[in-house]
């Protein structure tokens, strides 16, 4: 038996106390993931990125990372964390894509470079020829059930697509649209990096869907699940009354005042960080610094400079 919708929503929209790392090991969650993974496995590709999204995912499950990778998440291919490499790993990936054609989920981390015929990002070799991220993403994207763009690089281009973008870096949805895959379902899970719950929660929702036990997650106009990205940071911020009363911090030492003047982009950012919090629920950006709007399509250029009002 998997999670029913009520249990799933409770899991994903819980407050600090209701959703911690340990929730990943809730037996019902594990069962839903195991069932889902068998029926709709996951292939994870990495393009132009810093691997921070993978690190964020792995941090979510410390210290039982072995269990999660081998039993719970059942990633069939992940360039950074898989034990195998080279031909053996690639063959397995192609086999999974073939065997589960139209049924597996493709997770893409990092942007896709389109210039120089994609040679800015070579992700493997087959029959003596380079495999570019551009070609592999297209090949697997076509065969997948749906694609999840993990992190702001994959969702909207992110840092690789920032000012001075020499490689033609682009987000997955735009890349698919420019290459005949406009109809493919792409779910964006932005963030630099995304919160582990956002990634795992989206996968859970996707698996519920694949198992016929739940609807597709509702997406906003930027392709993000509204479950995690449906609320404005500023409108829910504990410093909102300070903002309304013009009590604005001049320096980071003013810990009890609103951070707008020192660069907070919360008014233009939509995510549930304020209630989910980070690092296992210990803190979140606005507590010690400012929101830099990393979940938004214009990040980083539209949010820069980070520490100036704007
Ligand atoms: S979205 Fe951010 S954390 Fe993820 S790969 Fe890109 S730069 Fe790294
Ligand atoms: S700290 Fe940022 S999000 Fe919070 S009230 Fe001030 S501007 Fe808004």
Short mmCIF file of C-alpha atoms and ligand atoms in Angstrom, two decimals:
data_model
loop_
_atom_site.label_atom_id
_atom_site.label_comp_id
_atom_site.label_asym_id
_atom_site.label_seq_id
_atom_site.Cartn_x
_atom_site.Cartn_y
_atom_site.Cartn_z
CA UNK A 1 0.00 0.00 0.00
CA UNK A 2 1.41 3.41 -0.94
CA UNK A 3 0.69 6.80 0.49
CA UNK A 4 -2.76 8.17 -0.08
CA UNK A 5 -3.06 11.78 -1.21
CA UNK A 6 -3.85 13.07 2.26
CA UNK A 7 -0.78 11.43 3.75
CA UNK A 8 1.38 12.65 0.91
CA UNK A 9 0.21 16.25 1.20
CA UNK A 10 0.69 16.08 4.95
CA UNK A 11 4.23 14.86 4.42
CA UNK A 12 5.11 17.51 1.89
CA UNK A 13 3.42 20.54 3.34
CA UNK A 14 4.30 19.86 6.94
CA UNK A 15 5.81 22.50 9.14
CA UNK A 16 9.25 22.28 10.69
CA UNK A 17 8.16 19.68 13.19
CA UNK A 18 6.15 17.74 10.66
CA UNK A 19 8.75 17.26 7.98
CA UNK A 20 12.29 16.40 8.86
CA UNK A 21 14.97 14.20 7.45
CA UNK A 22 13.66 11.26 9.40
CA UNK A 23 10.38 11.46 7.48
CA UNK A 24 12.22 10.05 4.49
CA UNK A 25 12.51 6.83 6.46
CA UNK A 26 8.85 6.73 7.35
CA UNK A 27 7.95 3.12 6.38
CA UNK A 28 5.03 4.26 4.22
CA UNK A 29 7.26 6.67 2.33
CA UNK A 30 9.87 4.00 1.79
CA UNK A 31 7.24 1.60 0.56
CA UNK A 32 5.82 4.13 -1.87
CA UNK A 33 9.30 4.87 -3.18
CA UNK A 34 10.25 1.22 -3.53
CA UNK A 35 7.05 0.42 -5.38
CA UNK A 36 7.40 3.49 -7.57
CA UNK A 37 11.06 2.90 -8.30
CA UNK A 38 10.38 -0.63 -9.50
CA UNK A 39 7.70 0.50 -11.88
CA UNK A 40 9.22 3.82 -12.95
CA UNK A 41 12.96 3.94 -12.27
CA UNK A 42 15.07 7.07 -12.34
CA UNK A 43 17.97 8.01 -14.57
CA UNK A 44 19.85 11.10 -13.35
CA UNK A 45 22.00 13.08 -15.80
CA UNK A 46 24.36 15.91 -14.96
CA UNK A 47 25.05 18.73 -17.38
CA UNK A 48 26.50 22.16 -16.64
CA UNK A 49 26.29 22.52 -12.91
CA UNK A 50 28.28 22.31 -9.73
CA UNK A 51 26.74 19.04 -8.40
CA UNK A 52 25.30 21.05 -5.54
CA UNK A 53 21.84 19.65 -6.23
CA UNK A 54 23.13 16.10 -5.80
CA UNK A 55 24.94 17.10 -2.63
CA UNK A 56 21.74 18.65 -1.29
CA UNK A 57 19.82 15.45 -2.05
CA UNK A 58 22.46 13.31 -0.36
CA UNK A 59 22.55 15.57 2.67
CA UNK A 60 18.87 14.92 3.19
CA UNK A 61 19.43 11.33 4.09
CA UNK A 62 22.60 11.31 6.09
CA UNK A 63 23.59 9.03 7.74
CA UNK A 64 21.73 6.21 5.96
CA UNK A 65 22.93 7.13 2.52
CA UNK A 66 23.67 3.51 1.63
CA UNK A 67 20.09 2.46 2.30
CA UNK A 68 18.68 5.33 0.35
CA UNK A 69 20.79 4.80 -2.73
CA UNK A 70 20.56 1.02 -2.79
CA UNK A 71 17.08 0.48 -1.48
CA UNK A 72 14.91 3.55 -1.30
CA UNK A 73 15.66 5.84 -4.22
CA UNK A 74 16.96 3.07 -6.53
CA UNK A 75 18.69 5.41 -8.90
CA UNK A 76 19.59 3.40 -11.95
CA UNK A 77 22.20 5.87 -13.15
CA UNK A 78 23.84 8.83 -11.44
CA UNK A 79 27.23 10.02 -12.76
CA UNK A 80 28.53 11.19 -9.39
CA UNK A 81 27.37 8.65 -6.86
CA UNK A 82 27.08 5.37 -8.75
CA UNK A 83 29.68 2.72 -8.04
CA UNK A 84 30.17 1.58 -11.63
CA UNK A 85 31.68 3.65 -14.40
CA UNK A 86 32.59 3.71 -18.08
CA UNK A 87 31.03 1.29 -20.56
CA UNK A 88 29.35 -0.84 -17.91
CA UNK A 89 27.50 2.12 -16.40
CA UNK A 90 26.47 3.50 -19.78
CA UNK A 91 25.26 0.13 -21.01
CA UNK A 92 23.12 -0.24 -17.92
CA UNK A 93 21.67 3.23 -18.45
CA UNK A 94 20.77 2.48 -22.07
CA UNK A 95 19.29 -0.89 -21.06
CA UNK A 96 17.07 0.73 -18.43
CA UNK A 97 15.95 3.40 -20.91
CA UNK A 98 15.06 0.69 -23.41
CA UNK A 99 13.38 -1.71 -21.00
CA UNK A 100 11.33 1.03 -19.34
CA UNK A 101 10.67 3.07 -22.46
CA UNK A 102 7.87 5.55 -21.76
CA UNK A 103 7.92 4.61 -18.08
CA UNK A 104 11.11 5.91 -16.47
CA UNK A 105 11.71 9.37 -15.01
CA UNK A 106 14.62 11.39 -16.31
CA UNK A 107 16.13 13.74 -13.76
CA UNK A 108 18.44 16.37 -15.15
CA UNK A 109 20.77 18.45 -13.01
CA UNK A 110 22.65 21.31 -14.65
CA UNK A 111 22.01 23.35 -17.75
CA UNK A 112 22.43 22.08 -21.31
CA UNK A 113 25.01 23.82 -23.52
CA UNK A 114 23.80 24.24 -27.07
CA UNK A 115 26.72 25.99 -28.75
CA UNK A 116 29.58 24.16 -30.52
CA UNK A 117 27.14 21.31 -31.15
CA UNK A 118 27.02 20.62 -27.42
CA UNK A 119 30.73 19.85 -27.06
CA UNK A 120 31.04 22.10 -24.00
CA UNK A 121 29.62 19.18 -22.01
CA UNK A 122 30.67 15.66 -22.96
CA UNK A 123 29.16 13.08 -20.63
CA UNK A 124 30.48 9.81 -22.02
CA UNK A 125 31.75 7.88 -25.00
CA UNK A 126 30.14 5.24 -27.19
CA UNK A 127 31.75 3.34 -30.06
CA UNK A 128 34.66 5.76 -30.00
CA UNK A 129 32.42 8.84 -30.26
CA UNK A 130 31.76 11.51 -27.65
CA UNK A 131 28.29 11.60 -26.15
CA UNK A 132 27.25 15.17 -25.48
CA UNK A 133 24.80 16.19 -22.78
CA UNK A 134 22.72 17.79 -25.51
CA UNK A 135 22.33 14.55 -27.46
CA UNK A 136 21.85 12.31 -24.44
CA UNK A 137 19.23 14.58 -22.86
CA UNK A 138 17.28 14.55 -26.13
CA UNK A 139 17.57 10.80 -26.62
CA UNK A 140 16.49 9.96 -23.07
CA UNK A 141 13.99 12.82 -22.88
CA UNK A 142 12.12 11.32 -25.84
CA UNK A 143 11.95 7.90 -24.18
CA UNK A 144 11.09 9.05 -20.67
CA UNK A 145 7.68 9.27 -19.04
CA UNK A 146 8.52 12.75 -17.80
CA UNK A 147 11.57 14.83 -17.01
CA UNK A 148 12.30 16.57 -13.74
CA UNK A 149 14.66 19.55 -14.08
CA UNK A 150 16.47 19.52 -10.76
CA UNK A 151 17.95 22.85 -9.68
CA UNK A 152 17.83 26.29 -11.25
CA UNK A 153 20.48 25.46 -13.88
CA UNK A 154 18.33 22.66 -15.30
CA UNK A 155 15.05 24.51 -14.81
CA UNK A 156 15.90 27.93 -16.24
CA UNK A 157 19.60 27.97 -17.16
CA UNK A 158 20.69 29.34 -13.78
CA UNK A 159 24.31 30.36 -13.25
CA UNK A 160 25.67 28.81 -16.49
CA UNK A 161 23.14 30.91 -18.45
CA UNK A 162 24.02 34.11 -16.59
CA UNK A 163 25.65 37.13 -18.18
CA UNK A 164 28.53 36.10 -20.45
CA UNK A 165 26.92 32.78 -21.37
CA UNK A 166 29.40 31.60 -24.00
CA UNK A 167 28.21 28.00 -24.12
CA UNK A 168 24.60 28.67 -25.02
CA UNK A 169 23.55 27.14 -21.70
CA UNK A 170 19.83 26.69 -21.46
CA UNK A 171 17.20 25.10 -19.22
CA UNK A 172 15.65 21.72 -20.08
CA UNK A 173 12.16 22.92 -21.00
CA UNK A 174 13.45 25.55 -23.43
CA UNK A 175 15.94 23.08 -24.84
CA UNK A 176 13.26 20.45 -25.40
CA UNK A 177 10.94 23.03 -26.98
CA UNK A 178 13.68 24.10 -29.41
CA UNK A 179 14.27 20.48 -30.40
CA UNK A 180 10.82 19.12 -31.10
CA UNK A 181 9.95 17.96 -27.57
CA UNK A 182 7.69 20.84 -26.59
CA UNK A 183 4.96 18.38 -25.61
CA UNK A 184 7.11 16.45 -23.14
CA UNK A 185 6.17 16.98 -19.52
CA UNK A 186 8.96 18.81 -17.69
CA UNK A 187 8.58 19.52 -13.98
CA UNK A 188 10.89 22.22 -12.64
CA UNK A 189 12.30 21.87 -9.14
CA UNK A 190 14.48 25.00 -8.97
CA UNK A 191 16.72 26.19 -6.19
CA UNK A 192 20.44 26.65 -6.03
CA UNK A 193 20.45 24.06 -4.67
CA UNK A 194 16.88 22.80 -4.27
CA UNK A 195 15.73 21.70 -0.83
CA UNK A 196 16.00 17.89 -0.48
CA UNK A 197 12.30 17.68 0.39
CA UNK A 198 11.40 19.40 -2.87
CA UNK A 199 13.31 16.79 -4.88
CA UNK A 200 12.15 13.78 -2.90
CA UNK A 201 8.59 15.10 -2.60
CA UNK A 202 8.35 15.68 -6.34
CA UNK A 203 9.65 12.19 -7.02
CA UNK A 204 7.12 10.77 -4.59
CA UNK A 205 4.32 12.64 -6.36
CA UNK A 206 5.63 11.42 -9.71
CA UNK A 207 5.70 7.84 -8.48
CA UNK A 208 2.23 8.13 -7.01
CA UNK A 209 1.13 9.24 -10.47
CA UNK A 210 3.01 6.41 -12.20
CA UNK A 211 1.40 3.91 -9.83
CA UNK A 212 -2.03 5.30 -10.62
CA UNK A 213 -2.48 6.44 -7.02
CA UNK A 214 -2.37 10.18 -7.41
CA UNK A 215 -2.72 13.07 -9.85
CA UNK A 216 0.16 14.86 -11.49
CA UNK A 217 1.51 17.56 -9.20
CA UNK A 218 -0.09 20.94 -9.89
CA UNK A 219 2.43 23.26 -11.56
CA UNK A 220 2.65 27.05 -11.59
CA UNK A 221 3.28 29.14 -14.71
CA UNK A 222 7.04 28.57 -14.30
CA UNK A 223 6.59 24.79 -14.26
CA UNK A 224 7.14 24.36 -10.49
CA UNK A 225 5.01 22.20 -8.17
CA UNK A 226 2.75 24.63 -6.32
CA UNK A 227 3.00 22.33 -3.31
CA UNK A 228 6.51 23.66 -2.69
CA UNK A 229 6.64 26.88 -4.73
CA UNK A 230 3.13 28.27 -4.36
CA UNK A 231 3.79 30.83 -1.65
CA UNK A 232 5.66 34.11 -1.60
CA UNK A 233 8.59 34.30 0.81
CA UNK A 234 8.01 37.96 1.74
CA UNK A 235 4.30 37.55 2.49
CA UNK A 236 5.10 34.76 4.93
CA UNK A 237 8.30 36.17 6.40
CA UNK A 238 8.57 36.67 10.17
CA UNK A 239 10.05 40.12 9.41
CA UNK A 240 7.03 41.29 7.39
CA UNK A 241 5.75 43.54 10.19
CA UNK A 242 9.22 45.13 10.39
CA UNK A 243 9.08 45.78 6.65
CA UNK A 244 5.61 47.31 6.97
CA UNK A 245 6.84 49.53 9.83
CA UNK A 246 9.94 50.59 7.91
CA UNK A 247 12.28 48.92 10.39
CA UNK A 248 14.96 48.04 7.87
CA UNK A 249 18.40 46.64 8.73
CA UNK A 250 21.45 48.60 7.56
CA UNK A 251 23.87 45.78 8.32
CA UNK A 252 23.71 42.04 9.02
CA UNK A 253 24.27 42.91 12.67
CA UNK A 254 20.68 44.25 12.82
CA UNK A 255 19.32 40.78 13.38
CA UNK A 256 15.80 41.83 14.37
CA UNK A 257 15.01 44.01 11.36
CA UNK A 258 13.83 43.35 7.83
CA UNK A 259 16.67 42.65 5.38
CA UNK A 260 15.18 44.45 2.37
CA UNK A 261 17.75 47.26 2.29
CA UNK A 262 20.66 44.86 2.40
CA UNK A 263 19.43 42.96 -0.62
CA UNK A 264 16.67 40.55 0.39
CA UNK A 265 14.82 39.34 -2.72
CA UNK A 266 12.05 37.64 -0.74
CA UNK A 267 9.34 39.87 -2.29
CA UNK A 268 10.15 38.33 -5.69
CA UNK A 269 10.68 34.72 -4.62
CA UNK A 270 8.19 31.87 -4.34
CA UNK A 271 9.11 28.88 -2.17
CA UNK A 272 8.20 27.42 1.20
CA UNK A 273 11.67 27.84 2.77
CA UNK A 274 10.12 29.95 5.53
CA UNK A 275 8.28 26.97 6.98
CA UNK A 276 10.35 24.06 5.70
CA UNK A 277 13.71 25.56 6.68
CA UNK A 278 17.07 24.05 5.77
CA UNK A 279 19.84 21.86 7.17
CA UNK A 280 17.39 19.47 8.74
CA UNK A 281 15.13 22.30 9.89
CA UNK A 282 17.88 24.20 11.72
CA UNK A 283 17.75 27.55 9.86
CA UNK A 284 17.01 29.30 6.57
CA UNK A 285 18.64 32.03 4.48
CA UNK A 286 16.77 35.04 5.86
CA UNK A 287 17.69 34.15 9.42
CA UNK A 288 21.41 34.74 8.87
CA UNK A 289 21.67 36.45 5.51
CA UNK A 290 19.18 37.39 2.78
CA UNK A 291 17.02 35.58 0.28
CA UNK A 292 18.79 35.75 -3.10
CA UNK A 293 15.80 34.49 -5.06
CA UNK A 294 17.56 31.34 -6.27
CA UNK A 295 14.28 29.60 -7.21
CA UNK A 296 13.27 32.22 -9.77
CA UNK A 297 13.69 32.03 -13.56
CA UNK A 298 15.80 35.21 -13.70
CA UNK A 299 18.38 33.99 -11.19
CA UNK A 300 21.17 35.06 -10.91
CA UNK A 301 21.17 38.11 -13.21
CA UNK A 302 17.76 39.49 -12.20
CA UNK A 303 18.62 39.11 -8.52
CA UNK A 304 22.05 40.72 -8.68
CA UNK A 305 23.75 42.36 -6.91
CA UNK A 306 22.68 40.06 -4.07
CA UNK A 307 23.44 42.46 -1.26
CA UNK A 308 21.92 45.62 -2.69
CA UNK A 309 18.30 46.71 -2.52
CA UNK A 310 16.52 45.91 -5.75
S1 LIG B 1 21.26 24.73 -9.57
FE1 LIG B 1 22.87 25.61 -8.26
S2 LIG B 1 23.41 23.92 -6.89
FE2 LIG B 1 22.35 22.96 -8.66
S3 LIG B 1 23.98 22.45 -10.15
FE3 LIG B 1 23.25 24.51 -10.65
S4 LIG B 1 24.70 25.89 -9.61
FE4 LIG B 1 24.88 23.87 -8.63
S1 LIG B 2 13.46 40.02 5.28
FE1 LIG B 2 13.03 39.87 3.07
S2 LIG B 2 11.28 38.53 2.89
FE2 LIG B 2 11.41 39.17 5.02
S3 LIG B 2 10.05 40.95 5.14
FE3 LIG B 2 12.09 41.73 4.74
S4 LIG B 2 12.21 41.87 2.47
FE4 LIG B 2 10.46 40.58 2.98
#
